PDB file of C-alpha atoms in Angstrom:
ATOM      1  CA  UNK A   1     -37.475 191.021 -70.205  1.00 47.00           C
ATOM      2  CA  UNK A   2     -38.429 193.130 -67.263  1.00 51.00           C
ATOM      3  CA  UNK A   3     -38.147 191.172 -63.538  1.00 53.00           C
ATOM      4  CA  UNK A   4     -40.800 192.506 -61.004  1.00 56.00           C
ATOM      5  CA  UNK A   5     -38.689 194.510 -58.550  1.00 58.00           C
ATOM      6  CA  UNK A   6     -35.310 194.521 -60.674  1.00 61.00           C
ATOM      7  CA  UNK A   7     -33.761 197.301 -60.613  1.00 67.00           C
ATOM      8  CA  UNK A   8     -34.599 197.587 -57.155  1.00 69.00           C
ATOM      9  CA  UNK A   9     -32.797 193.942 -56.275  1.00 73.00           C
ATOM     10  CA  UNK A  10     -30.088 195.145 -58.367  1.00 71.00           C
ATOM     11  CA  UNK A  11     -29.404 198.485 -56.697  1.00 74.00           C
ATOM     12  CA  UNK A  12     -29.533 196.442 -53.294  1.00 78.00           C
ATOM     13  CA  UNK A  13     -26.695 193.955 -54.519  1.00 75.00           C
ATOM     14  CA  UNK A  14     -24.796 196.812 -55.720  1.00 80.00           C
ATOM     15  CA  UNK A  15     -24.989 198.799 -52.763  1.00 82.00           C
ATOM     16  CA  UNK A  16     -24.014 195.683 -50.452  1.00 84.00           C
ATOM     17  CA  UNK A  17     -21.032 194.871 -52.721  1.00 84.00           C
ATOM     18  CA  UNK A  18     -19.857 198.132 -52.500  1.00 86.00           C
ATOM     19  CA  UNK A  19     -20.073 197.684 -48.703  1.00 88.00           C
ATOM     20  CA  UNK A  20     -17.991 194.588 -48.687  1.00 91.00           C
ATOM     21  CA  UNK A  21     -15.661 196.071 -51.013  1.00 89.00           C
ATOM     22  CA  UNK A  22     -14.852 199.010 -49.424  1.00 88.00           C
ATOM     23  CA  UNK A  23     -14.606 197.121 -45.848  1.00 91.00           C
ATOM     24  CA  UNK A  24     -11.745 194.592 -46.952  1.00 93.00           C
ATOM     25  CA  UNK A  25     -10.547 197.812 -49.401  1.00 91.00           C
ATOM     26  CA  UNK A  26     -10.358 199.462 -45.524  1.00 90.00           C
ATOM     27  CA  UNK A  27      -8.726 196.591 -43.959  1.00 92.00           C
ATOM     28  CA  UNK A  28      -6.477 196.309 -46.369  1.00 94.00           C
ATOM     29  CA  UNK A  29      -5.579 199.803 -46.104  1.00 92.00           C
ATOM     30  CA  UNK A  30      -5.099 199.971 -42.426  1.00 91.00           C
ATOM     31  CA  UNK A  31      -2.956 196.196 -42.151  1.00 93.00           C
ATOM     32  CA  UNK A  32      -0.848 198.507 -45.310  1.00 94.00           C
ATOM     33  CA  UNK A  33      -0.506 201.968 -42.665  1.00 93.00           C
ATOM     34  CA  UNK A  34       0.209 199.584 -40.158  1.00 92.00           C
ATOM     35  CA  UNK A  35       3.415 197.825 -42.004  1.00 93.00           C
ATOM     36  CA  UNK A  36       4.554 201.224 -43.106  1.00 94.00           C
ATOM     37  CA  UNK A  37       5.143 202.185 -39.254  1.00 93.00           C
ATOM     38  CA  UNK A  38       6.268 199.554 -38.167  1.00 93.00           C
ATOM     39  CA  UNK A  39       8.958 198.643 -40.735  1.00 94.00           C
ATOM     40  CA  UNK A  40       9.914 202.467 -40.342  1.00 95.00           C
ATOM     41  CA  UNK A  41      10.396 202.282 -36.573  1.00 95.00           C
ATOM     42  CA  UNK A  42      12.544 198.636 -37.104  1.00 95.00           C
ATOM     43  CA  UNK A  43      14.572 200.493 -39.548  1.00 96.00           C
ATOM     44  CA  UNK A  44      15.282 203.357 -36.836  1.00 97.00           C
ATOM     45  CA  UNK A  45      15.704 201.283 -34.217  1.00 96.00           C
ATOM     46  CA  UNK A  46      18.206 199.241 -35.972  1.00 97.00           C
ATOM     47  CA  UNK A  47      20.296 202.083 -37.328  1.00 97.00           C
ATOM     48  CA  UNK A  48      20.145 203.653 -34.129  1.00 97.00           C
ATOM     49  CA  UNK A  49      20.687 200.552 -31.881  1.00 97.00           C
ATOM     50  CA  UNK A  50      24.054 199.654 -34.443  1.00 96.00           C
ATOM     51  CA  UNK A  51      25.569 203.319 -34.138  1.00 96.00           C
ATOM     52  CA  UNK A  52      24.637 203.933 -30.200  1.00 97.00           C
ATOM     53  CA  UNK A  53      26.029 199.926 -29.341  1.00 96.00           C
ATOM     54  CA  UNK A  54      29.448 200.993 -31.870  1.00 94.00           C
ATOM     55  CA  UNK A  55      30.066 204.482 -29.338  1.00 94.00           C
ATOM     56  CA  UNK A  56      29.357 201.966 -26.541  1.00 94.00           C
ATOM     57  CA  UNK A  57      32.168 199.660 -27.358  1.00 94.00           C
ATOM     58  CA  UNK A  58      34.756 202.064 -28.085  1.00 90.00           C
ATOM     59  CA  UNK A  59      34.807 202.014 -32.242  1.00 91.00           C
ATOM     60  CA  UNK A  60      35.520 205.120 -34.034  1.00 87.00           C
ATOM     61  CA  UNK A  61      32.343 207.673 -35.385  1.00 91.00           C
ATOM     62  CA  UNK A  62      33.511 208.289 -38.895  1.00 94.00           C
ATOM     63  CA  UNK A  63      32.215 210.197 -41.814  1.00 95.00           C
ATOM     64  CA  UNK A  64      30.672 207.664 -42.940  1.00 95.00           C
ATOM     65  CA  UNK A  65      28.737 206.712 -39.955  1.00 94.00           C
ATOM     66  CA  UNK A  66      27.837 210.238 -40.090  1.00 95.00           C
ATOM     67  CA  UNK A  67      26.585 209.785 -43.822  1.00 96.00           C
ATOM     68  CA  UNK A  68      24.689 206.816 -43.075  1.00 96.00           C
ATOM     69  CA  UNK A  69      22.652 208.714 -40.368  1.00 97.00           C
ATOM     70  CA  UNK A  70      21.948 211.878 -42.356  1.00 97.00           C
ATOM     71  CA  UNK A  71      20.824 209.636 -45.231  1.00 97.00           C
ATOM     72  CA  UNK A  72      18.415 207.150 -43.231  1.00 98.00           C
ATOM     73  CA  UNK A  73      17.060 210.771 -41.536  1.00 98.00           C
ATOM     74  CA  UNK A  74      16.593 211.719 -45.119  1.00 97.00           C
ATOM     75  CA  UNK A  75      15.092 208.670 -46.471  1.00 97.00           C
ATOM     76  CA  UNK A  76      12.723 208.258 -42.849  1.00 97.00           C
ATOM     77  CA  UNK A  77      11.886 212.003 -43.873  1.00 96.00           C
ATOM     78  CA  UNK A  78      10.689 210.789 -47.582  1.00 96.00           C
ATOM     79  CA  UNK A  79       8.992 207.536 -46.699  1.00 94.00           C
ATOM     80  CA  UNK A  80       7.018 208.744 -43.157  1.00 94.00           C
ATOM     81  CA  UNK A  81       3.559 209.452 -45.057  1.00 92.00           C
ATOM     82  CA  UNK A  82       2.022 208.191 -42.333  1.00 91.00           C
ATOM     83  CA  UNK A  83       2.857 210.938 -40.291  1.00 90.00           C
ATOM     84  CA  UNK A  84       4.868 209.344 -37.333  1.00 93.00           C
ATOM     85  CA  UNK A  85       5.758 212.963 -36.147  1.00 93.00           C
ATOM     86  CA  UNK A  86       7.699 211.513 -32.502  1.00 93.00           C
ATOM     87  CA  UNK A  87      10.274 210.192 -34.183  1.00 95.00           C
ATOM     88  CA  UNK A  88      10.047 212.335 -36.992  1.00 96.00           C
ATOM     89  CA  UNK A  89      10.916 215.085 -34.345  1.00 96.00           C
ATOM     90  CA  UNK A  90      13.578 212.886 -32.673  1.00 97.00           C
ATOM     91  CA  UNK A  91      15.533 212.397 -35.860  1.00 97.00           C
ATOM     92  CA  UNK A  92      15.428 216.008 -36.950  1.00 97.00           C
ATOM     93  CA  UNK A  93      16.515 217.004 -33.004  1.00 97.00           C
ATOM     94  CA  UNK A  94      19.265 214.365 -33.888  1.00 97.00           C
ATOM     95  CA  UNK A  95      20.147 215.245 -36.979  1.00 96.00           C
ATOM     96  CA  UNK A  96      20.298 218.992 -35.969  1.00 97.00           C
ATOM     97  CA  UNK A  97      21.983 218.738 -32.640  1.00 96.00           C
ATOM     98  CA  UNK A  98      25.088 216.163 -33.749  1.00 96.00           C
ATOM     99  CA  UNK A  99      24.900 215.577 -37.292  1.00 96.00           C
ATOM    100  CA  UNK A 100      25.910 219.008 -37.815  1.00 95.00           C
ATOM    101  CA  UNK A 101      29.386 218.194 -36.573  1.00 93.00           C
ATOM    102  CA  UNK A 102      32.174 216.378 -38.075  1.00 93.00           C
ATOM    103  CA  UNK A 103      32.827 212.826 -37.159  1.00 93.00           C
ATOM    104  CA  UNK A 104      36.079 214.124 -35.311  1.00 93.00           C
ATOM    105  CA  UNK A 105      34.662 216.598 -32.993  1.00 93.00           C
ATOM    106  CA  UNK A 106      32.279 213.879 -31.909  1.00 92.00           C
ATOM    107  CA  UNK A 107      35.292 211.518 -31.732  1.00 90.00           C
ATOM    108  CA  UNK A 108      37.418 214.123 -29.397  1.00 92.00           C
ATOM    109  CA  UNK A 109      35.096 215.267 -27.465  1.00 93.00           C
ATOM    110  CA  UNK A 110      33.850 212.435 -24.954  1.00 93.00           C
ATOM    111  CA  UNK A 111      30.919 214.241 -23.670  1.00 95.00           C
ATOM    112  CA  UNK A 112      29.197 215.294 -27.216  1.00 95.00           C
ATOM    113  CA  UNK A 113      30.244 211.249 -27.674  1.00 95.00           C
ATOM    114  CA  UNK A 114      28.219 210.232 -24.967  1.00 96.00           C
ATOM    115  CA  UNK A 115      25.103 213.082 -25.611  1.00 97.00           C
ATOM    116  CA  UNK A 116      25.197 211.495 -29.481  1.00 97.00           C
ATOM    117  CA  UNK A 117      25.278 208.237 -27.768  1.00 97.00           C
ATOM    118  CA  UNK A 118      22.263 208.894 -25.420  1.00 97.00           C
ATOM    119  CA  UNK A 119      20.271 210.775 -28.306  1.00 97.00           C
ATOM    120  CA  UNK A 120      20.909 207.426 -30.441  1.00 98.00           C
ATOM    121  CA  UNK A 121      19.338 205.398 -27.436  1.00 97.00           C
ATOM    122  CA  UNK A 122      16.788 207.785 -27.030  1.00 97.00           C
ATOM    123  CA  UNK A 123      15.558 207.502 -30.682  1.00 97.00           C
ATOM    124  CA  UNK A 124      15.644 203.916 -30.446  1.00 96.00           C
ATOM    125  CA  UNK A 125      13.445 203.295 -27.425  1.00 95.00           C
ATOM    126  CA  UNK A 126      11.139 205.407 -28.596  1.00 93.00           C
ATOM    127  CA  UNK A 127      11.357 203.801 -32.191  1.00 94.00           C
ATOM    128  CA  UNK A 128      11.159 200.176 -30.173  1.00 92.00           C
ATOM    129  CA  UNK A 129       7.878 201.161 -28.926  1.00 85.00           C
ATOM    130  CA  UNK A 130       5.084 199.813 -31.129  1.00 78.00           C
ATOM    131  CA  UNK A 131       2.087 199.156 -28.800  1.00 78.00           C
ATOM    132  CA  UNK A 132      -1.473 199.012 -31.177  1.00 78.00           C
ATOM    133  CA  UNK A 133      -2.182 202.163 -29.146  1.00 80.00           C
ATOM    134  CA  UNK A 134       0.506 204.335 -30.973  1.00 83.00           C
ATOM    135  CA  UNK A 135       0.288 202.705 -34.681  1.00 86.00           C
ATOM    136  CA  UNK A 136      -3.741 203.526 -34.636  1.00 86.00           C
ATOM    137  CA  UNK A 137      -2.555 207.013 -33.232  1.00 85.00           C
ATOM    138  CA  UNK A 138      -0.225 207.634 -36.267  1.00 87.00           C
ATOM    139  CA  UNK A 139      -1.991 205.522 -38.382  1.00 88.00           C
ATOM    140  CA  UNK A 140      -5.603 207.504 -37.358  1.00 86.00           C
ATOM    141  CA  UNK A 141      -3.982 210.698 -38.899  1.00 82.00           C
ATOM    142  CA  UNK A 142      -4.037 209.656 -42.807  1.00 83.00           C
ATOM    143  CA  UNK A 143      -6.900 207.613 -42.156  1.00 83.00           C
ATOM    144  CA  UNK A 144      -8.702 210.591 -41.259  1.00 82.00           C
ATOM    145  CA  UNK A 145      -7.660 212.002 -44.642  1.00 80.00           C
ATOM    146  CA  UNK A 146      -9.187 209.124 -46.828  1.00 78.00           C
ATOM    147  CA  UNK A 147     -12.279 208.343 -47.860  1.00 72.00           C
ATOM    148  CA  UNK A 148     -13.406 205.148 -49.060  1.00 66.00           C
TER     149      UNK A 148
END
């Protein structure tokens, strides 16, 4: 059975479903981008806040706080397909400038304690900051890169 114009009627509903599909595919998408950043920047700020508050009150940098940096740096590193290269860059200056010493030297030394300390608040307010205007901006990088 052949229906006068079909095909053509068919191709239309096709083509508009694929329209609505890939818009909520899209939204979906960038509301997924968007969580990725922002739980990545809560982690940091939270690992960063803890660590920079401990200094603050006196407590004791140990290996293990140590650890516990270079492996959230690592783990940031691993998960930040989004691209969020500020605080990508803030880690690694981190990471590169204090995590290269032992716990001790940081402990001993009260003004590498307080430069660690300042670096840890200065990765934090930059990881607090989560205006719509810099997710799209990180987010707008891989967005660029798909195609849907």
């Amino acid at each position: 059975i052949t229906i006068p114009g079909g095909d053509m009627e068919l191709a239309q509903f096709n083509s508009e479903a694929a329209q609505i599909y890939r818009k909520e595919a899209k939204q979906k998408i960038d509301e997924f981008l968007e969580e990725v950043v922002v739980e990545l920047r809560n982690q940091t700020y939270e690992i960063c806040t803890r660590v920079a508050s401990a200094i603050a009150q006196g407590s004791v940098v140990t290996e293990n706080t140590m650890t516990s940096l270079k492996e959230f740096i690592y783990r940031f590193q691993q998960l930040n397909f989004t691209g969020d290269r500020e605080i990508s860059r803030q880690l690694q200056e981190l990471q590169t400038q204090f995590l290269t010493h032992e716990a001790k030297s940081i402990r001993e030394k009260a003004d590498l304690q307080a430069d660690f300390r300042n670096a840890l608040e200065a990765v934090a307010a930059k990881a607090s900051e989560q205006s719509q205007a810099d997710i799209s901006k990180i987010t707008g990088r891989i967005k660029r890169k798909l195609e849907i």
